Coordinates of C-alpha atoms and ligand atoms in Angstrom, one line a residue:
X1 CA 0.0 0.0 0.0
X2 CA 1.1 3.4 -1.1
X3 CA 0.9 6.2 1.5
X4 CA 0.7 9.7 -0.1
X5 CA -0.2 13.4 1.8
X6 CA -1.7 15.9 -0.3
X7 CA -2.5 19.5 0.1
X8 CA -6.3 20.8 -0.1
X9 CA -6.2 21.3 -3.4
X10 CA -6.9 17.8 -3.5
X11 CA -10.4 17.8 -1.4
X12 CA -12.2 16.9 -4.0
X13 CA -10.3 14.8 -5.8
X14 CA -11.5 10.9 -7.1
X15 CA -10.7 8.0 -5.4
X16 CA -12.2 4.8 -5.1
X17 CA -13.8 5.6 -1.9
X18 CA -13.2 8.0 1.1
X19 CA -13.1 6.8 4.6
X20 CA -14.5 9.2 7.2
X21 CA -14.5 8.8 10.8
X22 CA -17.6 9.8 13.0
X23 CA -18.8 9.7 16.2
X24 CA -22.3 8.9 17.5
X25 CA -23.3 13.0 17.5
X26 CA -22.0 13.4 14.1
X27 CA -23.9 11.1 12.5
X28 CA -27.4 12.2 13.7
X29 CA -26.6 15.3 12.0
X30 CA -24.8 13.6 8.4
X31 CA -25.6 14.2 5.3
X32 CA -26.3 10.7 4.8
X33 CA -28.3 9.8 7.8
X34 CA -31.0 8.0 7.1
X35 CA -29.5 5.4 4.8
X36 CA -26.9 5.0 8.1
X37 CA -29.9 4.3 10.3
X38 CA -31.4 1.5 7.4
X39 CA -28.0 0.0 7.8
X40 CA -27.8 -0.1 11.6
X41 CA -24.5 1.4 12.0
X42 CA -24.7 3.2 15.3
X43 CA -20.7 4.4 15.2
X44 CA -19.8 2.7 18.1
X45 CA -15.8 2.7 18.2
X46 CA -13.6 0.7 15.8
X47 CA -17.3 -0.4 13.9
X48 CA -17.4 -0.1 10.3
X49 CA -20.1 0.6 7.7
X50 CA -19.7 0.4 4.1
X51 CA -21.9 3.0 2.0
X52 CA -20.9 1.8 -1.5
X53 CA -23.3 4.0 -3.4
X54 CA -21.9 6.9 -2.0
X55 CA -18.2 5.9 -1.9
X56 CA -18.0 6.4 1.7
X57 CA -16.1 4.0 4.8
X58 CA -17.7 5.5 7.8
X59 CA -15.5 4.1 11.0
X60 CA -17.3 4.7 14.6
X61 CA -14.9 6.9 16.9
X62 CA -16.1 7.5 20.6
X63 CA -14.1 11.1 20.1
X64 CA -11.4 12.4 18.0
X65 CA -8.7 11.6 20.8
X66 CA -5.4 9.5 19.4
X67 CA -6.1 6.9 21.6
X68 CA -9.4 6.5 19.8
X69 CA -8.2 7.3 15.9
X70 CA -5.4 5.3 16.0
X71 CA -7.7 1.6 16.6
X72 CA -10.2 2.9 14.7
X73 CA -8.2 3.9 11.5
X74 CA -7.1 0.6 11.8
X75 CA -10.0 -0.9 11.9
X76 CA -11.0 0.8 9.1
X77 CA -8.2 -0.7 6.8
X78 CA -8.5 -3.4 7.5
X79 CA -11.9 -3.2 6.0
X80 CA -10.7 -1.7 3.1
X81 CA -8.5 -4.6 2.5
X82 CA -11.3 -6.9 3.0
X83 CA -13.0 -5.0 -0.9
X84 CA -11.8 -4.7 -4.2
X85 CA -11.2 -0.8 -3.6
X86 CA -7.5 1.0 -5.4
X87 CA -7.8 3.8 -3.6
X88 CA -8.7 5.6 -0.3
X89 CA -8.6 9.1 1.0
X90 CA -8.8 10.4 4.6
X91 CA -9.3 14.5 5.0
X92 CA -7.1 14.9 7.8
X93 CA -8.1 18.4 9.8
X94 CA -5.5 18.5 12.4
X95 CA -2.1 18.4 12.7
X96 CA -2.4 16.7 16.3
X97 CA -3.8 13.6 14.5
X98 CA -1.6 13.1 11.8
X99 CA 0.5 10.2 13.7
X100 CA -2.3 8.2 14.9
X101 CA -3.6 7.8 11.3
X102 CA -0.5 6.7 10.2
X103 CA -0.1 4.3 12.7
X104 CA -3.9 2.8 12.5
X105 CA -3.1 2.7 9.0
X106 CA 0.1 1.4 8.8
X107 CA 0.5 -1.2 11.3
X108 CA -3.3 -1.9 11.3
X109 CA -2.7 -3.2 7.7
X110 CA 0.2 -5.1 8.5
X111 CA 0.1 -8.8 7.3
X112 CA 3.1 -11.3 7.6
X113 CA 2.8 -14.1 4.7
X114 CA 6.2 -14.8 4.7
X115 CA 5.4 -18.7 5.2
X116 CA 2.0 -18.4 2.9
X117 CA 2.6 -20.3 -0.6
X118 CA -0.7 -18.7 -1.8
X119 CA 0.1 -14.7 -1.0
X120 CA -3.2 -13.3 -1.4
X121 CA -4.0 -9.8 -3.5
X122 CA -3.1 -6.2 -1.9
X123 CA -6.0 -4.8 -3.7
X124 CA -5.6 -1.6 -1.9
X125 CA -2.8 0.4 -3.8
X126 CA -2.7 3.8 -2.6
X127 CA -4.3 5.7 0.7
X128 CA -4.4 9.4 0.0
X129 CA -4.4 12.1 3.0
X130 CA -5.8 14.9 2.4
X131 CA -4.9 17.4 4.9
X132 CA -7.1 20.2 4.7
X133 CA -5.1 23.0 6.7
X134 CA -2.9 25.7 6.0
X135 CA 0.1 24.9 7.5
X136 CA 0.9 22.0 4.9
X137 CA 4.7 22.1 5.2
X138 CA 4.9 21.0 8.8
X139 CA 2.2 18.5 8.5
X140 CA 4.1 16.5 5.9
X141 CA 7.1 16.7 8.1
X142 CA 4.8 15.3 10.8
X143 CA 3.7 12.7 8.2
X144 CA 7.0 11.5 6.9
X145 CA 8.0 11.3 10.2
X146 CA 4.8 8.8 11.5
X147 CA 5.8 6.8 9.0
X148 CA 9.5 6.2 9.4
X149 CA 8.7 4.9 12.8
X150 CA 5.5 2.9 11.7
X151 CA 8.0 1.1 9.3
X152 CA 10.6 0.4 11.9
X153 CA 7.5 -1.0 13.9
X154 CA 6.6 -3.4 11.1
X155 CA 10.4 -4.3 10.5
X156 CA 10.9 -5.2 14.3
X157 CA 7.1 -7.2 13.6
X158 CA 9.0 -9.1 10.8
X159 CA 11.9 -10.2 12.7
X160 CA 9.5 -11.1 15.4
X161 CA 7.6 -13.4 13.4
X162 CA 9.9 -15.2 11.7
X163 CA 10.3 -18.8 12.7
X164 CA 13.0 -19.5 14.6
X165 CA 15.1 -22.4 12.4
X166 CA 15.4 -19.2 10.2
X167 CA 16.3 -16.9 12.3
X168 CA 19.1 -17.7 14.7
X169 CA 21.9 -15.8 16.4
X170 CA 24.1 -15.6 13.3
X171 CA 21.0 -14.4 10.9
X172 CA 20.6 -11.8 13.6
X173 CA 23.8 -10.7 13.0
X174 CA 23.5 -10.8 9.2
X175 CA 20.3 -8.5 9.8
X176 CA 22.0 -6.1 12.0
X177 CA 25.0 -5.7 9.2
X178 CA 22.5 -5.0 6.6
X179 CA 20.8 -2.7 8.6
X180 CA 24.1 -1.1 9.7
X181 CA 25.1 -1.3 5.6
X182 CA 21.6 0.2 4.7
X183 CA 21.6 3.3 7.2
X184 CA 25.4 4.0 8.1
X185 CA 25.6 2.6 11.1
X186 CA 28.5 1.0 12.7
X187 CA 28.6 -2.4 13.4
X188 CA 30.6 -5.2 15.6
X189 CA 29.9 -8.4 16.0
X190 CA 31.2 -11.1 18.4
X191 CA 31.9 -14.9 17.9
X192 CA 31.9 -17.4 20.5
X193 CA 36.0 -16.6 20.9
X194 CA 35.3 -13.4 21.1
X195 CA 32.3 -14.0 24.0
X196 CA 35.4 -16.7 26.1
X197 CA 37.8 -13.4 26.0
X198 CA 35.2 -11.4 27.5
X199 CA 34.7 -13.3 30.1
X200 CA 30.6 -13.8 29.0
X201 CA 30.7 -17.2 30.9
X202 CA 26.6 -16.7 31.8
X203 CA 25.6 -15.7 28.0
X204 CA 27.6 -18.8 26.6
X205 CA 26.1 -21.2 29.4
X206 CA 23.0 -20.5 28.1
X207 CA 23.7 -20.8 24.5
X208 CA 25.9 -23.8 24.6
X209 CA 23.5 -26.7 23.9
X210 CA 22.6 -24.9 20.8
X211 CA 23.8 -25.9 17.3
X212 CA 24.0 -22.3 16.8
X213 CA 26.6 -19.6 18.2
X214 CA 26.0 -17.3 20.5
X215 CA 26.1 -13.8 19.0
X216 CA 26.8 -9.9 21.2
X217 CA 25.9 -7.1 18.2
X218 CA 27.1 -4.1 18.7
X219 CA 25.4 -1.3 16.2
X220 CA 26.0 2.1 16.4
X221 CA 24.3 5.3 15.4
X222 CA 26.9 8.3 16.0
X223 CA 25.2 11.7 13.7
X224 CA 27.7 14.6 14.1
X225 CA 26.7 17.1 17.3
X226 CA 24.6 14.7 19.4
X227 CA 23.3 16.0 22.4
X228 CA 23.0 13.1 24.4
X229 CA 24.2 9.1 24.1
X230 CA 22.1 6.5 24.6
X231 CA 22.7 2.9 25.0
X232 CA 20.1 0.1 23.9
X233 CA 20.3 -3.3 25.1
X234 CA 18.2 -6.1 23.5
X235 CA 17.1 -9.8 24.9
X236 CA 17.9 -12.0 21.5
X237 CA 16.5 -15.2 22.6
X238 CA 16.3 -16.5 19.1
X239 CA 14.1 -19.8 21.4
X240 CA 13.7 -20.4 24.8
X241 CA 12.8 -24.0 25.0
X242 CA 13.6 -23.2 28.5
X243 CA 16.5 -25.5 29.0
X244 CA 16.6 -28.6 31.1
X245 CA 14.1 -26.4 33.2
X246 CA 12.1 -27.5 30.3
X247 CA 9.1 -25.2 29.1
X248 CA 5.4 -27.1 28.9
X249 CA 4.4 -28.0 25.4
X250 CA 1.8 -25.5 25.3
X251 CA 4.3 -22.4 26.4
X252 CA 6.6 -23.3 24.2
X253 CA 4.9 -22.3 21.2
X254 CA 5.2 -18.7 20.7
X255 CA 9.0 -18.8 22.3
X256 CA 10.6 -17.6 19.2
X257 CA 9.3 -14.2 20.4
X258 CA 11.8 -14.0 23.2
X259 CA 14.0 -11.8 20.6
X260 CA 11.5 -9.2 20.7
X261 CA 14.1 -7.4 22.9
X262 CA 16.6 -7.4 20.2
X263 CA 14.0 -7.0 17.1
X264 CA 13.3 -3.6 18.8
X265 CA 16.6 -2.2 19.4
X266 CA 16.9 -2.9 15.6
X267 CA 13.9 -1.1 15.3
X268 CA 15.1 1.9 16.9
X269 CA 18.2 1.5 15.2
X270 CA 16.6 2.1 12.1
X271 CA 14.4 4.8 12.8
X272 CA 16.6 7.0 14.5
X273 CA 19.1 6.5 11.9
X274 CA 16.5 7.6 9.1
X275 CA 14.8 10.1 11.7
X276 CA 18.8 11.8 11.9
X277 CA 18.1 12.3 15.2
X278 CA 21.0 14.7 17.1
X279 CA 21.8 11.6 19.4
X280 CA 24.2 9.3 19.7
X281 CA 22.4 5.6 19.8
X282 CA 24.5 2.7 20.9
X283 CA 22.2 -1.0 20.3
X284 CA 23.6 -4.3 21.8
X285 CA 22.1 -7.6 21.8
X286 CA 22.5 -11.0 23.1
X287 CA 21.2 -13.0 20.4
X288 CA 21.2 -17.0 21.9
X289 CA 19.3 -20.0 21.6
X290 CA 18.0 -21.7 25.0
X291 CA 17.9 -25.3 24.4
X292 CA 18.6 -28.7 25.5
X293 CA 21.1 -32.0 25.2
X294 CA 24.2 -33.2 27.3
X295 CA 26.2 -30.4 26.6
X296 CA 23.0 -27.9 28.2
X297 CA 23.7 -25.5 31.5
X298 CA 21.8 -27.0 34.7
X299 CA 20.1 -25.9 37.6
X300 CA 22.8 -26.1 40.4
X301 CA 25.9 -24.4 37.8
X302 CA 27.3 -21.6 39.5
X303 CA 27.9 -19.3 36.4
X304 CA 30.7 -16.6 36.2
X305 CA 29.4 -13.4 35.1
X306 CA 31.6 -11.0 33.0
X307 CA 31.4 -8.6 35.8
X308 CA 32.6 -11.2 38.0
X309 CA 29.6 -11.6 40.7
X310 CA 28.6 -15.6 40.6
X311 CA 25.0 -16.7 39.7
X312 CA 23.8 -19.7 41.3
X313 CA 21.5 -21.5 38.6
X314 CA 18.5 -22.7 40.2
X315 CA 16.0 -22.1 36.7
X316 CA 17.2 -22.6 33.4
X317 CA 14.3 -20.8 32.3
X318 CA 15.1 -17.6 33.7
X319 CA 18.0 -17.6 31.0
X320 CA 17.2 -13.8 29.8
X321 CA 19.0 -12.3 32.8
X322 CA 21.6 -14.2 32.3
X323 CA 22.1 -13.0 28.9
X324 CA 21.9 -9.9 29.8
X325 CA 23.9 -9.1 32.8
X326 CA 26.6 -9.9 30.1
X327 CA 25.5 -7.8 27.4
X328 CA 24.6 -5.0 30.2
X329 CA 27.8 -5.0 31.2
X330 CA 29.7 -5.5 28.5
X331 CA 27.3 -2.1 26.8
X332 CA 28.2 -0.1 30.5
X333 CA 31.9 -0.8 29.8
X334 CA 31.7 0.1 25.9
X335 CA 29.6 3.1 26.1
X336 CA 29.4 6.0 28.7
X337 CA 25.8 6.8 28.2
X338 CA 23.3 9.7 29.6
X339 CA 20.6 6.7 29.0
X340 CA 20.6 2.9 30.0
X341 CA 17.5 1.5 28.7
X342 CA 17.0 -2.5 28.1
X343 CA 13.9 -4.1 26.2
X344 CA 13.6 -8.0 26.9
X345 CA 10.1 -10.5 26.8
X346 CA 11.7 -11.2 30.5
X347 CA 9.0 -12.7 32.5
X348 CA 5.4 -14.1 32.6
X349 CA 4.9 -12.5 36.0
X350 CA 5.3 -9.1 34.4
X351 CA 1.7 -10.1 32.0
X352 CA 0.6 -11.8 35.1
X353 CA 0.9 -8.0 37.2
X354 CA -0.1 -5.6 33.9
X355 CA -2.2 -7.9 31.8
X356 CA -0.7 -8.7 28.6
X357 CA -1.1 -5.6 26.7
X358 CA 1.3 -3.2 28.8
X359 CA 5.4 -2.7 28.9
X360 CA 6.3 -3.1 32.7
X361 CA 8.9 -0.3 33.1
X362 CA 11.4 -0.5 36.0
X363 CA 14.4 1.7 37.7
X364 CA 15.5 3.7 40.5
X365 CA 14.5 7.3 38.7
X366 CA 11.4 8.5 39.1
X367 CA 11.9 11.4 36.5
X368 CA 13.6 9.3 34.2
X369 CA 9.8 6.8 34.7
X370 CA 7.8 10.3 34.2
X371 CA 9.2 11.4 31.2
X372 CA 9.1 7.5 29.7
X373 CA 5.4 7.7 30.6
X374 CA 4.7 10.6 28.7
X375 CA 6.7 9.5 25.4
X376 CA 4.9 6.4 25.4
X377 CA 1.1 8.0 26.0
X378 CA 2.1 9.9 23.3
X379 CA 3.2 7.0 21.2
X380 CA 0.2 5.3 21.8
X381 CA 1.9 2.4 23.6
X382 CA 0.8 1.2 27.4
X383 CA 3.4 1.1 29.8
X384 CA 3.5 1.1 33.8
X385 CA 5.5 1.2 36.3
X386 CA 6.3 -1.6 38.8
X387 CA 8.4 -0.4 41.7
X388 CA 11.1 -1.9 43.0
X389 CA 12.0 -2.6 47.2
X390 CA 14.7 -3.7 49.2
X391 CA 12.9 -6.7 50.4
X392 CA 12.4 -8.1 47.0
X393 CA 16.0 -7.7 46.2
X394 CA 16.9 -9.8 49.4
X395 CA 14.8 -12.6 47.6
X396 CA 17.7 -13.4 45.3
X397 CA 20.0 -14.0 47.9
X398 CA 22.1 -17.3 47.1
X399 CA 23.5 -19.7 50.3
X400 CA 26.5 -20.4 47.6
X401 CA 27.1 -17.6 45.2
X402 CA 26.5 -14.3 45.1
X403 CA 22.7 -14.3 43.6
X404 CA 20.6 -16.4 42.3
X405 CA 19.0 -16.6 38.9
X406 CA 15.4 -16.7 40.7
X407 CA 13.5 -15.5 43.7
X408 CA 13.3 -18.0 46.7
X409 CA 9.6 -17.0 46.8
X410 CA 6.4 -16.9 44.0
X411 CA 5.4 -13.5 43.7
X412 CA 6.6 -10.3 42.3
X413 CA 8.6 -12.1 39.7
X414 CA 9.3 -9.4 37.3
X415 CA 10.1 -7.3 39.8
X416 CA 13.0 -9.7 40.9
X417 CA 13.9 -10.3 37.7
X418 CA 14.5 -6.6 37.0
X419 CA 16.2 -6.3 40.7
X420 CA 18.7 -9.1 39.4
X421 CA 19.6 -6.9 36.7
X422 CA 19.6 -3.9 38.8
X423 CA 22.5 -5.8 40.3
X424 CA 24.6 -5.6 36.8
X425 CA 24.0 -1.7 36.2
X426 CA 27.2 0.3 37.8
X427 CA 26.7 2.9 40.3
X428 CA 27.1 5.5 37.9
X429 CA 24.3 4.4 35.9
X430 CA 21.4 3.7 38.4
X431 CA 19.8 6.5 37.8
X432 CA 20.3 6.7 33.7
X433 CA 18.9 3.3 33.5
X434 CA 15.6 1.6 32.9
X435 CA 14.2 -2.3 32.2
X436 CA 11.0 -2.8 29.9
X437 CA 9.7 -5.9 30.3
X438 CA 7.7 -6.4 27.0
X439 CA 6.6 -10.2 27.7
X440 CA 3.2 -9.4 27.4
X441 CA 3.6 -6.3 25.1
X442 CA 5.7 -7.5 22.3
X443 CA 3.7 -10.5 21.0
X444 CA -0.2 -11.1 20.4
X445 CA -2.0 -14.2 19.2
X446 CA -5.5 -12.0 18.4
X447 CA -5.6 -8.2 17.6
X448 CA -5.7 -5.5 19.8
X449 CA -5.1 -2.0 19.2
X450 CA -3.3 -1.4 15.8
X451 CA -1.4 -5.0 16.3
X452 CA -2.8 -8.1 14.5
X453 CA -1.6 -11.3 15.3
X454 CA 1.9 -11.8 16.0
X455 CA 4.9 -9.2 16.4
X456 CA 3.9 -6.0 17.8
X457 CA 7.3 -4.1 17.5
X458 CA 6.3 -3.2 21.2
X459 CA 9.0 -0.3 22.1
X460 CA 9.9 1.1 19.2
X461 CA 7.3 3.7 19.1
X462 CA 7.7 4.8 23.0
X463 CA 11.2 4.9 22.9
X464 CA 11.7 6.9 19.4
X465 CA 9.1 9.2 20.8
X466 CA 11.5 9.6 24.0
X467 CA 14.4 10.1 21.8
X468 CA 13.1 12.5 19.9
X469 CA 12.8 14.6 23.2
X470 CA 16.0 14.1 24.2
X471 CA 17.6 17.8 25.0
Ligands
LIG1 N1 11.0 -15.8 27.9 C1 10.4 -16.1 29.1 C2 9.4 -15.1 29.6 C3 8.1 -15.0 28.8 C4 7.0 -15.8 29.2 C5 8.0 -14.2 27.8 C6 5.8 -15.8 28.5 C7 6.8 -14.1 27.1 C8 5.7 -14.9 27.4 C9 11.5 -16.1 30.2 O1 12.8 -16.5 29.8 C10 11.1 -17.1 31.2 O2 10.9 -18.2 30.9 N2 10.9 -16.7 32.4 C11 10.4 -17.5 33.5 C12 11.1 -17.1 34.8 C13 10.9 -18.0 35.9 C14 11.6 -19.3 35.6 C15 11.5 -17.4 37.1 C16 8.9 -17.3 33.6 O3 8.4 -16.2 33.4 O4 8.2 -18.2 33.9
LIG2 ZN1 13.0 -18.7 29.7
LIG3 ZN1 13.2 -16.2 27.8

């Protein structure tokens, strides 16, 4: 589908059908009123109703709010895709809506067929907005922009989805080279010798039963004149069979999402890189596969981390962490960042706390929280806050090493699990730092929102939207 923004010289121009959006009020008074009533289409949110006579999509909006436009636009395409119609056109009358359509639009009309030997037709060609306003020259900005990060969305969604036998920790290296070849990034990868002579001892033991290499990208984003650097770290579980702490069949299936992490950083990569945003933007990832066989890591190891604290393995599951007190500290020691932000599908206790459509957000500052919250409202992604304590943190206390991969104790698990990262981020960057447990977030099996089934590329809008407000 081709996205084009016109100027209002175009109001009237033909297309195939215009979609409209309307709220209960408006269409008591429409132009078209009575046929709506005949057709019994009341404009309740995200409902659709087809006037084909008149050429009109009406889509049901409780108000014009974001939060409302953005489901509802995609709603509304997908609807469109659903008829033979070429062409659409939206009259867009405010500036302060301009992202949400794009996002309902694109990622609403996202569909991975990758895998599908029958691809079926993209009837829809080309989506015109019409934006009606004077002020035409910053609205495209605004629209070119929307869209840049919409397409890193569906590009993380992509990664996301594919299966994991073809995607494994050397293809994600391959896709982070071509990315870095694609946008001018710079880009570093390391090998298994290169993970022994870094001491990564607790990202190897998790990767070792794999047939395939453990992999630490390193991609970097450095525009001339940044203001501020930031530093990305990304949970690349290509699988998590969960180890000899072996998953159930039935959570199994889906585990190829547990690179989400890692698909989003990439995400970010991207978009900031075509956004040429004035900041510097590290991304690392620890791209392993969790599996089993006689060579696997066990409950009971006591792992060396590359910061040197010992980890008492008492879950094999919980193999995220483990990954990434590596890869956090290995990033910490590579990068002197103003931001520490890390994105990983870390624990089911986080969807168990937030439900499975928010990004559980952890750290020590509560500015740092405040200003993520409002970058992610305005992103249109759902994130909250889970706080951390000092008697959580003693629930990771090991009677042989110096902390345990788990809690001794069921509840607050995502909490704990941030808390035993907490306890790989140096001093200096407590208060720079925060975790985003996407376990929930970054993956979806029926559609919510603007995400259809599959990859959400949960975090790449929130945190593009924060870095575009970095000062
Ligand atoms: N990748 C999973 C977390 C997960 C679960 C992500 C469901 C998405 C959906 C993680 O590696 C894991 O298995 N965590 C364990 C931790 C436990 C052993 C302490 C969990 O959540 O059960
Ligand atoms: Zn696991
Ligand atoms: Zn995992």
């Amino acid at each position: 589908m081709n996205l084009e923004f016109l100027n209002r010289t175009n109001i009237d121009m033909k297309t195939d059908i215009t979609v409209e959006f309307v709220t209960k009020d408006a269409i008591k008074k429409h132009e078209f009123k009575s046929l709506i009533k005949k057709s019994g289409f009341d404009g309740s949110q995200e409902s659709t109703c087809l006037l084909h006579e008149k050429k009109v999509l009406l889509c049901g909006v409780e108000d014009y709010d974001n939060d409302n436009l953005r489901p509802a636009a995609a709603a509304a395409v997908k609807t469109l895709k659903a008829t033979k119609y070429k062409s659409a056109k939206v009259l867009v009358d405010n500036k302060e809506n301009i992202a949400a359509f794009v996002e309902g639009f694109v990622l609403g009309s996202y569909s991975f067929d990758a895998y599908k030997t029958k691809k079926k037709d993209k009837t829809l060609k080309t989506l015109s907005f019409v934006y009606t306003q004077k002020d035409f020259k910053d609205a495209i900005e605004v629209f070119s922009k929307a869209v840049t990060t919409a397409d890193a969305t569906n590009f993380t969604r992509d990664l996301v989805n594919t299966a994991p036998d073809d995607l494994y920790p050397e293809i994600m290296a391959k896709k982070a080279k071509e990315l870095a070849k694609e946008n001018g990034l710079e880009c570093n990868v390391l090998g298994k010798k290169e993970l022994k002579k870094e001491r990564c001892e607790a990202m190897l033991a998790v990767g070792r039963a794999s047939r395939h290499d453990s992999k630490l990208i390193h991609l970097a984003y450095k525009p001339k004149n940044a203001k501020k650097v930031v530093t990305l770290v990304g949970k690349g579980l290509t699988y998590d069979s969960g180890g000899l702490s072996l998953k159930p069949a039935t959570s199994m299936v889906t585990m190829k999402m547990d690179k989400a992490g890692a698909c989003a950083v990439l995400g970010i990569m991207k978009a900031v890189s075509e956004l040429k945003l004035d900041v510097e933007v590290h991304g690392f990832i620890g791209a392993v596969e969790n599996m089993i066989g006689g060579d696997a890591y066990k409950p009971d190891d006591v792992l060396v981390s590359r910061k040197g604290d010992t980890i008492e393995v008492r879950n094999t599951d919980a193999e995220g962490r483990l990954v990434l007190a590596d890869v956090l500290d290995y990033a910490q020691d590579k990068t002197n960042p103003d931001y520490l932000f890390d994105f990983a599908t870390l624990t089911g206790a986080c969807m168990v706390a937030l439900g499975q459509y928010t990004t559980g957000v952890m750290g020590h500052s509560s500015k740092l929280k405040h200003d993520l919250g409002k970058a992610s409202k305005k992103a249109g992604e759902l994130t909250a806050t889970l706080p951390f304590n000092k008697y959580l943190k003693k629930q990771l206390k090991s009677e042989i090493a110096d902390i345990c991969n788990i809690s001794n104790k069921p509840y607050g698990g995502a909490i704990t699990a941030g808390l035993f990262l907490d306890n790989f981020i140096k001093e200096e960057n407590k208060d720079k730092w925060l975790h985003f447990d996407i376990a929930g977030s970054a993956y979806t099996e029926s559609p919510w929102d603007v995400n259809v089934y599959g990859g959400t590329g949960a975090g790449v809008r929130f945190m593009t939207e924060f870095l575009k407000s970095v000062k």
